[in-house]
Amino acid sequence: MTIEAFNGERSEAEPFKPSSRARNLAYEYQFNPNQEFKLANTTSFYVLGEENDKGERLKVTLLPEFTNLGEGIITVQAKAEPPSIITLVPDEYVRPDPIPQSIEAVVKEYEAGSLSQCAIVDFLKRDYPRIKGLQPGQPIASSHDPKERLTQIVQAIANLDNSYLPIQGPPGAGKTYTGKHVIAELLRQGKRVGISSNSHKAINNLLVGTARYCMDQGIEAFFGCTKDTDDEIQALGISVLQNKDIASYTRQACVIGTTAWGFSRDDLQGQFDYLFVDEAGQVSVANLIAMSRATSNIILMGDQMQLGQPAQGTHPGESGLSTLDYLLHHTPTISEDRGVFLETTYRMHSAVNRFISEAIYEGKLHSHPDNDKQVIKVPASYAGVINKEAGVIFIPVEHEGNTQASDEEVEAIQHAVQDILGREFCDKG
């Protein structure tokens, strides 16, 4: 129960000790529960514009057990008494080490001229991926047949020559499906594979999918991650490691997932043959540079046209861009000679995909024919707005001044949902 961008005024309640052993007092504040604020992932806050007797920013700790956001009550604990009116700013500082040190090491290697034919340099120069048996400028996976295309992708990645390959996967285009098949083949070859992303959930999604597929196919390998986020982690025999121990588990035919904080460690330098970066549209160039020392080849999987980076700082030049934003340089789709665009969506009906494809993906995204079997039938007597079995319907809603929420839009959505409830759904199965 934490908040961001909050303003409150001290209530009439007296300061108190939240527990018998507490050294610092707690202070209760009231606020208008209708004010707009965002939830934040911390209980540590700065009081805006206030300093302690050492000249440092005044910090307070939110006490969830004495806070009720619905009733406009928030309680904070502090060493020094906060002012009667406060504005709280979340303290979300995360120690960056060893990422900056790893970036510096890469820069020094580059300046020393020791990074020739290197994945991260190819990426930063936006060069053609270096693939054995394929001339620069040739299509990497040209087939439109899904099975043949998957085979071409697997072959291209297996033949990467200390380089990188982006795989752009729009919604429902089989990015995870492709990833697990590629990794499984690499494991058959005894390769050491890393999986990274901005979140443990994203990392483990690909890791679990790969482990499950390998189990079904009888492919033996070691699987490890650094956070247990899924019930299947234990069921599939995936080991939960600490970053400091990963180097002890790298071996032939292994897959280990962790964040940039793990792959940037000095003891993981050169420990992996491949690094798969999932949701690469949310991973910064700076973090990719830091992780690059751990691997010979880099696979970037994601879609920069979907969600961008969830948190962004200030970075010089283009270093703060996501890896895919940097690579595609304002181009909506990757060209066939510089990467792979997964061109078939197995999720969207063609009536939905048509708009998405033309508006976002240069008309290159196609809907699988079976998707058109997915419809919600319209009752013969219906005469409202939701009058299509499938597709995009525009519902205008008039409102203003709603920066964080819109009751008017909520009401419109409720009406639309009510119109759909009780209709017959036809699946593509």
PDB file of C-alpha atoms in Angstrom, residues 87-200:
ATOM      1  CA  THR A  87       4.191  16.257  -0.276  1.00  0.00           C
ATOM      2  CA  LEU A  88       5.716  12.792  -0.558  1.00  0.00           C
ATOM      3  CA  VAL A  89       8.092  11.703  -3.319  1.00  0.00           C
ATOM      4  CA  PRO A  90       9.005   7.988  -3.504  1.00  0.00           C
ATOM      5  CA  ASP A  91      12.579   6.964  -2.769  1.00  0.00           C
ATOM      6  CA  GLU A  92      13.030   4.306  -5.433  1.00  0.00           C
ATOM      7  CA  TYR A  93      16.799   4.375  -5.671  1.00  0.00           C
ATOM      8  CA  VAL A  94      18.294   1.076  -6.795  1.00  0.00           C
ATOM      9  CA  ARG A  95      22.037   0.559  -6.475  1.00  0.00           C
ATOM     10  CA  PRO A  96      23.304   0.311 -10.094  1.00  0.00           C
ATOM     11  CA  ASP A  97      26.498  -1.688  -9.403  1.00  0.00           C
ATOM     12  CA  PRO A  98      27.902  -3.590 -11.245  1.00  0.00           C
ATOM     13  CA  ILE A  99      26.264  -2.146 -14.385  1.00  0.00           C
ATOM     14  CA  PRO A 100      28.272   1.135 -14.621  1.00  0.00           C
ATOM     15  CA  GLN A 101      31.539  -0.696 -14.014  1.00  0.00           C
ATOM     16  CA  SER A 102      30.738  -3.209 -16.760  1.00  0.00           C
ATOM     17  CA  ILE A 103      29.901  -0.426 -19.225  1.00  0.00           C
ATOM     18  CA  GLU A 104      33.205   1.254 -18.419  1.00  0.00           C
ATOM     19  CA  ALA A 105      35.048  -2.021 -19.019  1.00  0.00           C
ATOM     20  CA  VAL A 106      33.422  -2.384 -22.458  1.00  0.00           C
ATOM     21  CA  VAL A 107      34.398   1.192 -23.352  1.00  0.00           C
ATOM     22  CA  LYS A 108      38.009   0.575 -22.332  1.00  0.00           C
ATOM     23  CA  GLU A 109      38.143  -2.623 -24.404  1.00  0.00           C
ATOM     24  CA  TYR A 110      36.762  -0.751 -27.402  1.00  0.00           C
ATOM     25  CA  GLU A 111      39.282   2.062 -27.005  1.00  0.00           C
ATOM     26  CA  ALA A 112      42.051  -0.533 -26.817  1.00  0.00           C
ATOM     27  CA  GLY A 113      40.883  -2.044 -30.125  1.00  0.00           C
ATOM     28  CA  SER A 114      40.092  -5.455 -28.634  1.00  0.00           C
ATOM     29  CA  LEU A 115      36.425  -5.660 -29.650  1.00  0.00           C
ATOM     30  CA  SER A 116      36.679  -6.528 -33.352  1.00  0.00           C
ATOM     31  CA  GLN A 117      33.978  -8.882 -34.658  1.00  0.00           C
ATOM     32  CA  CYS A 118      31.953  -8.450 -31.501  1.00  0.00           C
ATOM     33  CA  ALA A 119      28.186  -8.668 -30.970  1.00  0.00           C
ATOM     34  CA  ILE A 120      27.810  -5.388 -29.089  1.00  0.00           C
ATOM     35  CA  VAL A 121      29.901  -3.437 -31.621  1.00  0.00           C
ATOM     36  CA  ASP A 122      27.851  -4.865 -34.512  1.00  0.00           C
ATOM     37  CA  PHE A 123      24.726  -3.781 -32.664  1.00  0.00           C
ATOM     38  CA  LEU A 124      25.959  -0.278 -31.861  1.00  0.00           C
ATOM     39  CA  LYS A 125      27.058   0.265 -35.460  1.00  0.00           C
ATOM     40  CA  ARG A 126      23.712  -1.113 -36.677  1.00  0.00           C
ATOM     41  CA  ASP A 127      25.670  -3.464 -38.947  1.00  0.00           C
ATOM     42  CA  TYR A 128      24.170  -6.456 -40.695  1.00  0.00           C
ATOM     43  CA  PRO A 129      24.129  -9.476 -38.374  1.00  0.00           C
ATOM     44  CA  ARG A 130      27.177 -11.634 -39.097  1.00  0.00           C
ATOM     45  CA  ILE A 131      25.889 -15.116 -39.961  1.00  0.00           C
ATOM     46  CA  LYS A 132      28.053 -17.926 -41.297  1.00  0.00           C
ATOM     47  CA  GLY A 133      26.987 -18.936 -44.823  1.00  0.00           C
ATOM     48  CA  LEU A 134      24.892 -15.783 -45.363  1.00  0.00           C
ATOM     49  CA  GLN A 135      26.134 -12.734 -47.219  1.00  0.00           C
ATOM     50  CA  PRO A 136      25.365  -9.304 -45.679  1.00  0.00           C
ATOM     51  CA  GLY A 137      22.175  -7.909 -47.196  1.00  0.00           C
ATOM     52  CA  GLN A 138      20.570 -11.295 -47.894  1.00  0.00           C
ATOM     53  CA  PRO A 139      17.191 -12.123 -46.280  1.00  0.00           C
ATOM     54  CA  ILE A 140      17.678 -13.999 -42.996  1.00  0.00           C
ATOM     55  CA  ALA A 141      14.373 -15.913 -42.903  1.00  0.00           C
ATOM     56  CA  SER A 142      12.525 -15.379 -46.165  1.00  0.00           C
ATOM     57  CA  SER A 143       9.985 -18.216 -46.157  1.00  0.00           C
ATOM     58  CA  HIS A 144       6.318 -17.454 -45.484  1.00  0.00           C
ATOM     59  CA  ASP A 145       5.628 -21.037 -44.435  1.00  0.00           C
ATOM     60  CA  PRO A 146       5.643 -21.064 -40.597  1.00  0.00           C
ATOM     61  CA  LYS A 147       7.529 -24.362 -40.187  1.00  0.00           C
ATOM     62  CA  GLU A 148      10.137 -23.571 -42.822  1.00  0.00           C
ATOM     63  CA  ARG A 149      10.532 -20.058 -41.462  1.00  0.00           C
ATOM     64  CA  LEU A 150      11.161 -21.398 -37.950  1.00  0.00           C
ATOM     65  CA  THR A 151      13.827 -23.717 -39.355  1.00  0.00           C
ATOM     66  CA  GLN A 152      15.491 -20.754 -41.068  1.00  0.00           C
ATOM     67  CA  ILE A 153      15.472 -18.741 -37.831  1.00  0.00           C
ATOM     68  CA  VAL A 154      17.002 -21.640 -35.886  1.00  0.00           C
ATOM     69  CA  GLN A 155      19.717 -22.069 -38.532  1.00  0.00           C
ATOM     70  CA  ALA A 156      20.519 -18.345 -38.615  1.00  0.00           C
ATOM     71  CA  ILE A 157      20.937 -18.149 -34.844  1.00  0.00           C
ATOM     72  CA  ALA A 158      22.969 -21.358 -34.676  1.00  0.00           C
ATOM     73  CA  ASN A 159      25.298 -19.850 -37.303  1.00  0.00           C
ATOM     74  CA  LEU A 160      25.677 -16.420 -35.668  1.00  0.00           C
ATOM     75  CA  ASP A 161      29.337 -15.458 -35.688  1.00  0.00           C
ATOM     76  CA  ASN A 162      29.919 -13.339 -32.556  1.00  0.00           C
ATOM     77  CA  SER A 163      27.083 -11.065 -33.595  1.00  0.00           C
ATOM     78  CA  TYR A 164      23.472 -10.206 -32.821  1.00  0.00           C
ATOM     79  CA  LEU A 165      20.013 -10.868 -34.251  1.00  0.00           C
ATOM     80  CA  PRO A 166      16.749  -9.028 -33.515  1.00  0.00           C
ATOM     81  CA  ILE A 167      13.451 -10.921 -33.594  1.00  0.00           C
ATOM     82  CA  GLN A 168      10.521  -8.502 -33.651  1.00  0.00           C
ATOM     83  CA  GLY A 169       7.368 -10.202 -32.404  1.00  0.00           C
ATOM     84  CA  PRO A 170       4.054  -8.305 -32.538  1.00  0.00           C
ATOM     85  CA  PRO A 171       1.123  -9.451 -30.334  1.00  0.00           C
ATOM     86  CA  GLY A 172       0.419 -13.169 -30.587  1.00  0.00           C
ATOM     87  CA  ALA A 173       3.036 -13.738 -33.311  1.00  0.00           C
ATOM     88  CA  GLY A 174       4.762 -16.593 -31.485  1.00  0.00           C
ATOM     89  CA  LYS A 175       7.789 -14.840 -29.984  1.00  0.00           C
ATOM     90  CA  THR A 176       7.997 -17.179 -26.973  1.00  0.00           C
ATOM     91  CA  TYR A 177       7.198 -20.188 -29.192  1.00  0.00           C
ATOM     92  CA  THR A 178      10.056 -19.226 -31.496  1.00  0.00           C
ATOM     93  CA  GLY A 179      12.403 -18.535 -28.592  1.00  0.00           C
ATOM     94  CA  LYS A 180      11.899 -21.894 -26.879  1.00  0.00           C
ATOM     95  CA  HIS A 181      12.423 -23.832 -30.127  1.00  0.00           C
ATOM     96  CA  VAL A 182      15.627 -21.939 -30.893  1.00  0.00           C
ATOM     97  CA  ILE A 183      17.016 -22.381 -27.365  1.00  0.00           C
ATOM     98  CA  ALA A 184      16.129 -26.089 -27.398  1.00  0.00           C
ATOM     99  CA  GLU A 185      18.178 -26.587 -30.547  1.00  0.00           C
ATOM    100  CA  LEU A 186      21.098 -24.663 -29.051  1.00  0.00           C
ATOM    101  CA  LEU A 187      20.936 -26.922 -25.989  1.00  0.00           C
ATOM    102  CA  ARG A 188      21.096 -29.967 -28.245  1.00  0.00           C
ATOM    103  CA  GLN A 189      24.385 -28.500 -29.460  1.00  0.00           C
ATOM    104  CA  GLY A 190      25.614 -28.083 -25.885  1.00  0.00           C
ATOM    105  CA  LYS A 191      25.470 -24.277 -25.897  1.00  0.00           C
ATOM    106  CA  ARG A 192      25.400 -22.099 -22.785  1.00  0.00           C
ATOM    107  CA  VAL A 193      22.370 -19.802 -22.937  1.00  0.00           C
ATOM    108  CA  GLY A 194      21.418 -16.778 -20.860  1.00  0.00           C
ATOM    109  CA  ILE A 195      17.984 -15.161 -20.677  1.00  0.00           C
ATOM    110  CA  SER A 196      17.529 -11.580 -19.511  1.00  0.00           C
ATOM    111  CA  SER A 197      14.915  -8.847 -19.421  1.00  0.00           C
ATOM    112  CA  ASN A 198      13.853  -5.982 -17.166  1.00  0.00           C
ATOM    113  CA  SER A 199      11.738  -8.221 -14.930  1.00  0.00           C
ATOM    114  CA  HIS A 200      12.106 -11.682 -13.413  1.00  0.00           C
TER     115      HIS A 200
END
